[in-house]
PDB file of C-alpha atoms and ligand atoms in Angstrom:
ATOM      1  CA  MET C 561      55.242 154.745 105.344  1.00 92.00           C
ATOM      2  CA  THR C 562      53.007 151.951 107.051  1.00 98.00           C
ATOM      3  CA  ARG C 563      54.320 151.312 110.603  1.00 98.00           C
ATOM      4  CA  LEU C 564      53.644 148.475 112.761  1.00 98.00           C
ATOM      5  CA  HIS C 565      53.678 149.533 116.359  1.00 98.00           C
ATOM      6  CA  TYR C 566      54.009 146.518 118.525  1.00 98.00           C
ATOM      7  CA  PHE C 567      56.376 145.231 121.223  1.00 98.00           C
ATOM      8  CA  ASN C 568      59.804 143.732 120.126  1.00 97.00           C
ATOM      9  CA  GLY C 569      58.305 140.812 119.027  1.00 98.00           C
ATOM     10  CA  ARG C 570      55.929 138.337 117.003  1.00 98.00           C
ATOM     11  CA  GLY C 571      52.828 138.353 119.443  1.00 98.00           C
ATOM     12  CA  ARG C 572      49.336 139.539 117.939  1.00 98.00           C
ATOM     13  CA  ALA C 573      51.329 141.609 115.067  1.00 98.00           C
ATOM     14  CA  GLU C 574      52.596 138.857 113.330  1.00 98.00           C
ATOM     15  CA  THR C 575      49.633 137.670 111.424  1.00 98.00           C
ATOM     16  CA  THR C 576      49.779 141.710 110.093  1.00 99.00           C
ATOM     17  CA  ARG C 577      53.228 141.262 109.362  1.00 99.00           C
ATOM     18  CA  TRP C 578      52.368 137.872 106.843  1.00 99.00           C
ATOM     19  CA  MET C 579      49.384 139.478 105.709  1.00 99.00           C
ATOM     20  CA  LEU C 580      52.117 143.026 104.717  1.00 98.00           C
ATOM     21  CA  ALA C 581      54.229 140.432 103.318  1.00 98.00           C
ATOM     22  CA  ALA C 582      51.858 138.623 101.010  1.00 98.00           C
ATOM     23  CA  CYS C 583      50.385 142.198  99.900  1.00 98.00           C
ATOM     24  CA  ARG C 584      53.781 143.268  99.156  1.00 98.00           C
ATOM     25  CA  ILE C 585      53.731 146.178 101.354  1.00 98.00           C
ATOM     26  CA  GLY C 586      56.947 147.578 103.133  1.00 98.00           C
ATOM     27  CA  PHE C 587      56.631 148.323 106.217  1.00 98.00           C
ATOM     28  CA  GLU C 588      58.555 149.690 109.431  1.00 98.00           C
ATOM     29  CA  ASN C 589      58.131 147.900 112.766  1.00 98.00           C
ATOM     30  CA  VAL C 590      57.888 150.455 115.093  1.00 98.00           C
ATOM     31  CA  PRO C 591      59.442 149.167 118.732  1.00 98.00           C
ATOM     32  CA  VAL C 592      57.205 150.131 121.601  1.00 98.00           C
ATOM     33  CA  ASP C 593      59.494 149.184 124.398  1.00 97.00           C
ATOM     34  CA  THR C 594      59.135 151.148 127.287  1.00 98.00           C
ATOM     35  CA  PRO C 595      56.388 152.451 129.162  1.00 98.00           C
ATOM     36  CA  GLU C 596      56.724 156.556 127.697  1.00 98.00           C
ATOM     37  CA  ALA C 597      56.581 155.317 124.407  1.00 98.00           C
ATOM     38  CA  LEU C 598      53.182 152.879 124.926  1.00 98.00           C
ATOM     39  CA  ALA C 599      51.685 156.031 126.839  1.00 98.00           C
ATOM     40  CA  ALA C 600      52.243 158.149 123.816  1.00 98.00           C
ATOM     41  CA  LEU C 601      50.212 156.295 121.523  1.00 97.00           C
ATOM     42  CA  ARG C 602      47.956 156.541 124.015  1.00 97.00           C
ATOM     43  CA  ALA C 603      47.823 159.950 124.663  1.00 98.00           C
ATOM     44  CA  ALA C 604      48.275 160.987 120.823  1.00 97.00           C
ATOM     45  CA  GLY C 605      44.635 159.463 120.239  1.00 97.00           C
ATOM     46  CA  LYS C 606      46.065 156.241 118.054  1.00 97.00           C
ATOM     47  CA  LEU C 607      44.675 153.372 119.979  1.00 98.00           C
ATOM     48  CA  PRO C 608      41.202 153.099 120.071  1.00 97.00           C
ATOM     49  CA  PHE C 609      40.688 150.603 122.903  1.00 97.00           C
ATOM     50  CA  ASP C 610      44.410 151.681 124.365  1.00 97.00           C
ATOM     51  CA  GLN C 611      46.013 148.254 122.880  1.00 98.00           C
ATOM     52  CA  MET C 612      48.236 147.438 120.601  1.00 98.00           C
ATOM     53  CA  PRO C 613      49.211 146.536 117.800  1.00 98.00           C
ATOM     54  CA  LEU C 614      48.826 149.781 115.968  1.00 98.00           C
ATOM     55  CA  LEU C 615      48.923 149.743 111.909  1.00 98.00           C
ATOM     56  CA  GLU C 616      49.852 153.129 110.167  1.00 98.00           C
ATOM     57  CA  ILE C 617      48.251 152.644 106.882  1.00 98.00           C
ATOM     58  CA  ASP C 618      46.654 154.464 103.945  1.00 98.00           C
ATOM     59  CA  LYS C 619      46.875 157.783 106.830  1.00 97.00           C
ATOM     60  CA  LEU C 620      44.487 155.449 108.573  1.00 97.00           C
ATOM     61  CA  ASN C 621      45.168 153.898 112.630  1.00 97.00           C
ATOM     62  CA  LEU C 622      44.129 150.657 112.529  1.00 98.00           C
ATOM     63  CA  SER C 623      43.340 148.407 115.977  1.00 98.00           C
ATOM     64  CA  GLN C 624      42.901 145.076 116.237  1.00 98.00           C
ATOM     65  CA  SER C 625      44.870 142.913 114.582  1.00 98.00           C
ATOM     66  CA  THR C 626      41.219 140.541 113.030  1.00 98.00           C
ATOM     67  CA  ALA C 627      40.716 144.054 111.517  1.00 98.00           C
ATOM     68  CA  MET C 628      43.877 144.065 110.148  1.00 98.00           C
ATOM     69  CA  ILE C 629      44.314 140.839 108.247  1.00 98.00           C
ATOM     70  CA  ARG C 630      40.920 141.558 106.864  1.00 98.00           C
ATOM     71  CA  TYR C 631      42.055 145.276 105.791  1.00 98.00           C
ATOM     72  CA  LEU C 632      45.028 143.861 103.875  1.00 98.00           C
ATOM     73  CA  ALA C 633      42.731 140.782 102.676  1.00 98.00           C
ATOM     74  CA  ARG C 634      40.704 143.316 100.868  1.00 98.00           C
ATOM     75  CA  ARG C 635      43.697 145.384  99.368  1.00 97.00           C
ATOM     76  CA  GLY C 636      45.255 142.373  98.291  1.00 98.00           C
ATOM     77  CA  GLY C 637      42.211 139.762  97.011  1.00 98.00           C
ATOM     78  CA  TYR C 638      42.982 137.492  99.708  1.00 98.00           C
ATOM     79  CA  TYR C 639      39.501 137.447 100.646  1.00 98.00           C
ATOM     80  CA  GLY C 640      38.458 134.462  98.108  1.00 98.00           C
ATOM     81  CA  GLU C 641      36.567 135.090  94.834  1.00 97.00           C
ATOM     82  CA  THR C 642      32.839 134.497  96.173  1.00 98.00           C
ATOM     83  CA  ASP C 643      30.712 135.088  99.214  1.00 98.00           C
ATOM     84  CA  ALA C 644      31.311 131.361 100.526  1.00 97.00           C
ATOM     85  CA  ASP C 645      34.900 132.005 100.074  1.00 98.00           C
ATOM     86  CA  ALA C 646      34.657 134.654 102.046  1.00 98.00           C
ATOM     87  CA  LEU C 647      32.542 133.244 104.969  1.00 98.00           C
ATOM     88  CA  TRP C 648      34.907 130.142 105.054  1.00 98.00           C
ATOM     89  CA  CYS C 649      37.891 132.679 105.583  1.00 98.00           C
ATOM     90  CA  ASP C 650      36.213 134.667 108.318  1.00 98.00           C
ATOM     91  CA  MET C 651      35.037 131.067 109.389  1.00 98.00           C
ATOM     92  CA  ILE C 652      38.803 129.872 109.481  1.00 98.00           C
ATOM     93  CA  ALA C 653      40.615 132.735 110.730  1.00 98.00           C
ATOM     94  CA  GLY C 654      37.884 132.580 113.679  1.00 98.00           C
ATOM     95  CA  ALA C 655      39.278 128.998 114.450  1.00 98.00           C
ATOM     96  CA  VAL C 656      42.315 129.416 113.629  1.00 98.00           C
ATOM     97  CA  ALA C 657      42.531 132.218 116.176  1.00 98.00           C
ATOM     98  CA  ASP C 658      41.479 130.467 118.871  1.00 98.00           C
ATOM     99  CA  PHE C 659      43.853 127.717 118.152  1.00 98.00           C
ATOM    100  CA  ALA C 660      46.701 130.786 117.529  1.00 98.00           C
ATOM    101  CA  GLU C 661      46.229 131.706 121.397  1.00 98.00           C
ATOM    102  CA  THR C 662      47.682 128.504 123.001  1.00 98.00           C
ATOM    103  CA  ALA C 663      50.924 129.692 120.689  1.00 98.00           C
ATOM    104  CA  LEU C 664      50.638 132.996 121.851  1.00 98.00           C
ATOM    105  CA  GLN C 665      50.662 132.005 125.726  1.00 98.00           C
ATOM    106  CA  ALA C 666      53.310 129.243 124.993  1.00 98.00           C
ATOM    107  CA  ALA C 667      56.153 131.356 126.187  1.00 98.00           C
ATOM    108  CA  PHE C 668      54.521 132.346 129.189  1.00 98.00           C
ATOM    109  CA  GLN C 669      53.968 128.720 130.718  1.00 98.00           C
ATOM    110  CA  PRO C 670      55.973 127.751 133.412  1.00 97.00           C
ATOM    111  CA  THR C 671      58.248 125.557 131.683  1.00 97.00           C
ATOM    112  CA  GLU C 672      58.439 124.129 128.496  1.00 97.00           C
ATOM    113  CA  ASP C 673      57.318 120.804 129.440  1.00 98.00           C
ATOM    114  CA  SER C 674      54.353 122.228 129.940  1.00 98.00           C
ATOM    115  CA  ALA C 675      53.960 124.571 127.154  1.00 98.00           C
ATOM    116  CA  VAL C 676      54.722 122.027 124.596  1.00 98.00           C
ATOM    117  CA  GLU C 677      51.582 119.613 126.744  1.00 98.00           C
ATOM    118  CA  THR C 678      49.365 122.656 126.062  1.00 98.00           C
ATOM    119  CA  LEU C 679      50.140 122.962 122.089  1.00 98.00           C
ATOM    120  CA  ARG C 680      50.055 119.563 121.571  1.00 98.00           C
ATOM    121  CA  ALA C 681      46.139 118.813 123.473  1.00 98.00           C
ATOM    122  CA  ARG C 682      44.979 122.227 121.287  1.00 98.00           C
ATOM    123  CA  PHE C 683      46.444 120.671 118.378  1.00 98.00           C
ATOM    124  CA  ARG C 684      44.606 117.448 118.486  1.00 98.00           C
ATOM    125  CA  LYS C 685      40.887 119.466 119.510  1.00 98.00           C
ATOM    126  CA  PHE C 686      41.965 121.706 116.138  1.00 98.00           C
ATOM    127  CA  GLY C 687      44.100 120.050 114.237  1.00 98.00           C
ATOM    128  CA  PRO C 688      42.434 117.417 112.378  1.00 98.00           C
ATOM    129  CA  ARG C 689      39.391 120.060 111.669  1.00 98.00           C
ATOM    130  CA  PHE C 690      41.851 122.055 109.614  1.00 98.00           C
ATOM    131  CA  GLU C 691      43.104 119.227 108.013  1.00 98.00           C
ATOM    132  CA  ALA C 692      39.614 117.455 107.072  1.00 98.00           C
ATOM    133  CA  ARG C 693      38.850 121.202 105.359  1.00 98.00           C
ATOM    134  CA  LEU C 694      42.351 121.106 103.258  1.00 98.00           C
ATOM    135  CA  ALA C 695      41.588 117.492 102.451  1.00 98.00           C
ATOM    136  CA  GLY C 696      38.133 118.197 100.940  1.00 98.00           C
ATOM    137  CA  ASN C 697      39.609 121.230  98.615  1.00 98.00           C
ATOM    138  CA  PRO C 698      40.971 119.234  95.525  1.00 97.00           C
ATOM    139  CA  ALA C 699      43.144 123.150  95.216  1.00 98.00           C
ATOM    140  CA  GLY C 700      44.402 122.180  98.746  1.00 98.00           C
ATOM    141  CA  PHE C 701      43.112 125.743 100.181  1.00 98.00           C
ATOM    142  CA  CYS C 702      40.936 126.893 102.872  1.00 98.00           C
ATOM    143  CA  ALA C 703      38.562 128.309 100.522  1.00 98.00           C
ATOM    144  CA  GLY C 704      38.022 128.206  96.911  1.00 97.00           C
ATOM    145  CA  ALA C 705      40.613 127.762  94.319  1.00 97.00           C
ATOM    146  CA  ARG C 706      43.255 130.883  95.074  1.00 98.00           C
ATOM    147  CA  LEU C 707      45.894 131.557  98.401  1.00 98.00           C
ATOM    148  CA  THR C 708      43.536 133.507 101.325  1.00 98.00           C
ATOM    149  CA  PHE C 709      44.032 135.161 104.564  1.00 99.00           C
ATOM    150  CA  ALA C 710      42.931 132.028 105.886  1.00 98.00           C
ATOM    151  CA  ASP C 711      45.662 129.803 104.224  1.00 99.00           C
ATOM    152  CA  ILE C 712      48.141 132.923 105.949  1.00 99.00           C
ATOM    153  CA  VAL C 713      46.800 132.744 109.500  1.00 99.00           C
ATOM    154  CA  LEU C 714      46.968 129.207 109.680  1.00 99.00           C
ATOM    155  CA  ALA C 715      49.991 129.018 108.739  1.00 99.00           C
ATOM    156  CA  GLU C 716      51.440 131.355 110.914  1.00 99.00           C
ATOM    157  CA  ALA C 717      49.640 129.552 113.579  1.00 99.00           C
ATOM    158  CA  LEU C 718      51.298 126.563 112.275  1.00 99.00           C
ATOM    159  CA  SER C 719      54.734 127.823 112.594  1.00 98.00           C
ATOM    160  CA  ALA C 720      54.073 128.909 115.933  1.00 98.00           C
ATOM    161  CA  TYR C 721      53.493 125.527 116.697  1.00 98.00           C
ATOM    162  CA  LEU C 722      56.357 123.954 115.325  1.00 98.00           C
ATOM    163  CA  ASP C 723      58.743 126.297 116.710  1.00 98.00           C
ATOM    164  CA  TRP C 724      57.646 124.522 119.758  1.00 98.00           C
ATOM    165  CA  VAL C 725      56.479 121.147 118.521  1.00 98.00           C
ATOM    166  CA  PRO C 726      58.752 120.240 115.427  1.00 98.00           C
ATOM    167  CA  ASP C 727      56.559 117.046 114.920  1.00 98.00           C
ATOM    168  CA  ILE C 728      53.279 118.609 115.312  1.00 98.00           C
ATOM    169  CA  LEU C 729      52.244 117.956 111.510  1.00 98.00           C
ATOM    170  CA  GLY C 730      54.008 114.225 111.211  1.00 98.00           C
ATOM    171  CA  ASN C 731      50.459 113.168 111.051  1.00 97.00           C
ATOM    172  CA  SER C 732      48.619 116.260 109.199  1.00 98.00           C
ATOM    173  CA  PRO C 733      50.171 115.839 104.955  1.00 98.00           C
ATOM    174  CA  HIS C 734      47.220 118.785 103.837  1.00 98.00           C
ATOM    175  CA  LEU C 735      48.416 121.145 106.869  1.00 98.00           C
ATOM    176  CA  ALA C 736      52.055 120.126 106.002  1.00 98.00           C
ATOM    177  CA  THR C 737      51.810 120.825 102.634  1.00 98.00           C
ATOM    178  CA  LEU C 738      50.050 124.160 103.082  1.00 98.00           C
ATOM    179  CA  HIS C 739      52.007 125.433 105.775  1.00 98.00           C
ATOM    180  CA  GLU C 740      54.867 124.859 103.124  1.00 98.00           C
ATOM    181  CA  ARG C 741      52.816 126.384 100.147  1.00 98.00           C
ATOM    182  CA  VAL C 742      52.174 129.853 102.275  1.00 98.00           C
ATOM    183  CA  LEU C 743      56.035 129.825 103.358  1.00 98.00           C
ATOM    184  CA  ASN C 744      56.932 130.089  99.662  1.00 98.00           C
ATOM    185  CA  GLU C 745      54.966 132.929  98.999  1.00 98.00           C
ATOM    186  CA  PRO C 746      57.476 135.111  97.164  1.00 98.00           C
ATOM    187  CA  GLY C 747      56.470 137.776  99.205  1.00 98.00           C
ATOM    188  CA  ILE C 748      56.233 135.591 102.808  1.00 98.00           C
ATOM    189  CA  ALA C 749      59.154 133.516 101.860  1.00 98.00           C
ATOM    190  CA  ARG C 750      61.108 136.939 101.389  1.00 98.00           C
ATOM    191  CA  TYR C 751      59.968 138.679 104.677  1.00 98.00           C
ATOM    192  CA  LEU C 752      60.579 135.016 106.733  1.00 98.00           C
ATOM    193  CA  GLN C 753      64.455 135.513 105.936  1.00 98.00           C
ATOM    194  CA  SER C 754      64.453 139.114 106.622  1.00 98.00           C
ATOM    195  CA  PRO C 755      65.922 141.192 109.450  1.00 97.00           C
ATOM    196  CA  GLN C 756      61.986 142.236 110.081  1.00 98.00           C
ATOM    197  CA  ARG C 757      61.083 138.539 111.414  1.00 98.00           C
ATOM    198  CA  TYR C 758      61.418 138.161 114.884  1.00 98.00           C
ATOM    199  CA  PRO C 759      63.184 135.334 116.947  1.00 98.00           C
ATOM    200  CA  MET C 760      60.528 133.012 118.742  1.00 98.00           C
ATOM    201  CA  ALA C 761      59.310 134.366 121.894  1.00 98.00           C
ATOM    202  CA  GLY C 762      61.496 133.804 125.204  1.00 97.00           C
ATOM    203  CA  ALA C 763      61.926 135.016 128.621  1.00 97.00           C
ATOM    204  CA  ASP C 764      63.028 138.308 127.546  1.00 97.00           C
ATOM    205  CA  TYR C 765      60.291 138.882 125.734  1.00 98.00           C
ATOM    206  CA  VAL C 766      57.916 137.802 128.299  1.00 98.00           C
ATOM    207  CA  ILE C 767      59.603 140.801 130.199  1.00 98.00           C
ATOM    208  CA  ASP C 768      59.651 143.130 128.003  1.00 98.00           C
ATOM    209  CA  VAL C 769      55.617 142.605 127.655  1.00 98.00           C
ATOM    210  CA  ALA C 770      55.251 142.888 131.592  1.00 98.00           C
ATOM    211  CA  ARG C 771      58.275 145.846 131.396  1.00 98.00           C
ATOM    212  CA  VAL C 772      56.012 147.878 128.762  1.00 98.00           C
ATOM    213  CA  LEU C 773      52.278 147.349 130.365  1.00 98.00           C
ATOM    214  CA  GLN C 774      53.547 147.654 133.686  1.00 98.00           C
ATOM    215  CA  ARG C 775      52.306 144.286 134.414  1.00 98.00           C
ATOM    216  CA  ALA C 776      53.257 141.528 137.022  1.00 98.00           C
ATOM    217  CA  LEU C 777      55.403 138.578 134.956  1.00 98.00           C
ATOM    218  CA  PRO C 778      53.854 135.433 135.162  1.00 98.00           C
ATOM    219  CA  ALA C 779      54.705 133.971 138.886  1.00 97.00           C
ATOM    220  CA  HIS C 780      57.714 131.717 138.183  1.00 97.00           C
ATOM    221  CA  PHE C 781      59.848 134.369 137.540  1.00 98.00           C
ATOM    222  CA  PRO C 782      61.963 135.772 139.855  1.00 97.00           C
ATOM    223  CA  ASP C 783      60.355 139.116 141.931  1.00 97.00           C
ATOM    224  CA  PRO C 784      57.408 139.068 139.402  1.00 98.00           C
ATOM    225  CA  ASP C 785      55.881 142.370 140.674  1.00 98.00           C
ATOM    226  CA  ARG C 786      59.197 144.235 140.140  1.00 97.00           C
ATOM    227  CA  PHE C 787      57.430 146.468 137.036  1.00 98.00           C
ATOM    228  CA  VAL C 788      54.368 147.012 138.820  1.00 97.00           C
ATOM    229  CA  PRO C 789      54.003 150.622 140.449  1.00 96.00           C
ATOM    230  CA  GLY C 790      53.011 150.653 144.104  1.00 85.00           C
ATOM    231  CA  GLN C 791      52.583 147.103 146.075  1.00 55.00           C
ATOM    232  CA  ASP C 792      48.772 146.275 144.536  1.00 53.00           C
ATOM    233  CA  GLY C 793      49.946 144.387 141.538  1.00 46.00           C
ATOM    234  CA  GLN C 794      48.791 141.388 142.345  1.00 48.00           C
ATOM    235  CA  GLU C 795      45.064 141.211 140.742  1.00 47.00           C
ATOM    236  CA  ASP C 796      47.077 142.900 137.666  1.00 50.00           C
ATOM    237  CA  GLN C 797      49.401 139.331 137.065  1.00 54.00           C
ATOM    238  CA  ILE C 798      49.784 138.901 133.546  1.00 56.00           C
ATOM    239  CA  SER C 799      49.154 135.119 132.944  1.00 52.00           C
ATOM    240  CA  ARG C 800      48.207 136.635 129.498  1.00 56.00           C
ATOM    241  CA  GLU C 801      49.540 139.514 127.404  1.00 59.00           C
TER     242      GLU C 801
HETATM  243  N1  GSH U 258      42.201 141.690 119.930  1.00 75.00           N
HETATM  244  C1  GSH U 258      43.306 142.369 120.238  1.00 75.00           C
HETATM  245  C2  GSH U 258      44.443 142.499 121.222  1.00 75.00           C
HETATM  246  C3  GSH U 258      45.245 143.366 121.603  1.00 75.00           C
HETATM  247  C4  GSH U 258      46.041 142.946 122.659  1.00 75.00           C
HETATM  248  O1  GSH U 258      45.707 142.553 123.836  1.00 75.00           O
HETATM  249  N2  GSH U 258      46.901 143.984 122.671  1.00 75.00           N
HETATM  250  C5  GSH U 258      47.660 143.934 124.164  1.00 75.00           C
HETATM  251  C6  GSH U 258      49.150 143.528 123.504  1.00 75.00           C
HETATM  252  S1  GSH U 258      49.712 142.379 122.625  1.00 75.00           S
HETATM  253  C7  GSH U 258      47.593 145.323 124.580  1.00 75.00           C
HETATM  254  O2  GSH U 258      47.703 146.552 123.724  1.00 75.00           O
HETATM  255  N3  GSH U 258      47.556 145.315 126.013  1.00 75.00           N
HETATM  256  C8  GSH U 258      47.234 146.225 127.264  1.00 75.00           C
HETATM  257  C9  GSH U 258      46.100 146.977 127.004  1.00 75.00           C
HETATM  258  O3  GSH U 258      44.906 145.874 126.860  1.00 75.00           O
HETATM  259  O4  GSH U 258      45.604 147.485 128.025  1.00 75.00           O
HETATM  260  C10 GSH U 258      44.032 142.142 118.993  1.00 75.00           C
HETATM  261  O5  GSH U 258      43.942 141.164 118.422  1.00 75.00           O
HETATM  262  O6  GSH U 258      45.127 143.273 118.212  1.00 75.00           O
END
């Protein structure tokens, strides 16, 4: 059985879930919701960098979400048809990782307004570049004539932006079309309707992350050091996961 170990939420595991869905690989979300559960994974030697997510698949322990999506892309035929396509997939997926980081951090911002403003600014930087890339391909995909993992991670990131800023694709028709196409990919559509799809991250998720990692909460939370062992937690404050 394919098992994905992570916090109780989307976070850095979500691109892997979309790829598993596109590849029609059934999987179990294994919530790591206590410091002890994380310590047990580390002690078992399954986390080469001590970090989650962990994907157990094909008798392998995969670390690093970027490696997971590429492993699944190769397995599912989502890495383009030529070397040039594959190169574009990698370049776009790299840019998407930079773009998506802002959405990953949104729930950690002090206010909804500041999260939305940060997302709008990030979209102004990357959105037109992604839009131009799609506009330049008559097939409307990031690379080549078929869906690739670059399209899937881009659509996942756009979904996260849309959760916060529903009008963000108003002037980006090619991105809006790609987003719809990926959402309608049957495996992904089924996943998004399933109980395996976690809700958008809110304060509960931020608290969960701090509790499991035993780190300080962002400073705007009451008692931000509540999960920090001892009194020297200031240096450990998470502004990010
Ligand atoms: N580049 C890694 C980042 C992984 C990462 O930062 N994981 C966090 C949770 S979201 C973690 O395990 N932090 C604990 C640590 O770094 O010790 C990926 O995308 O998988």
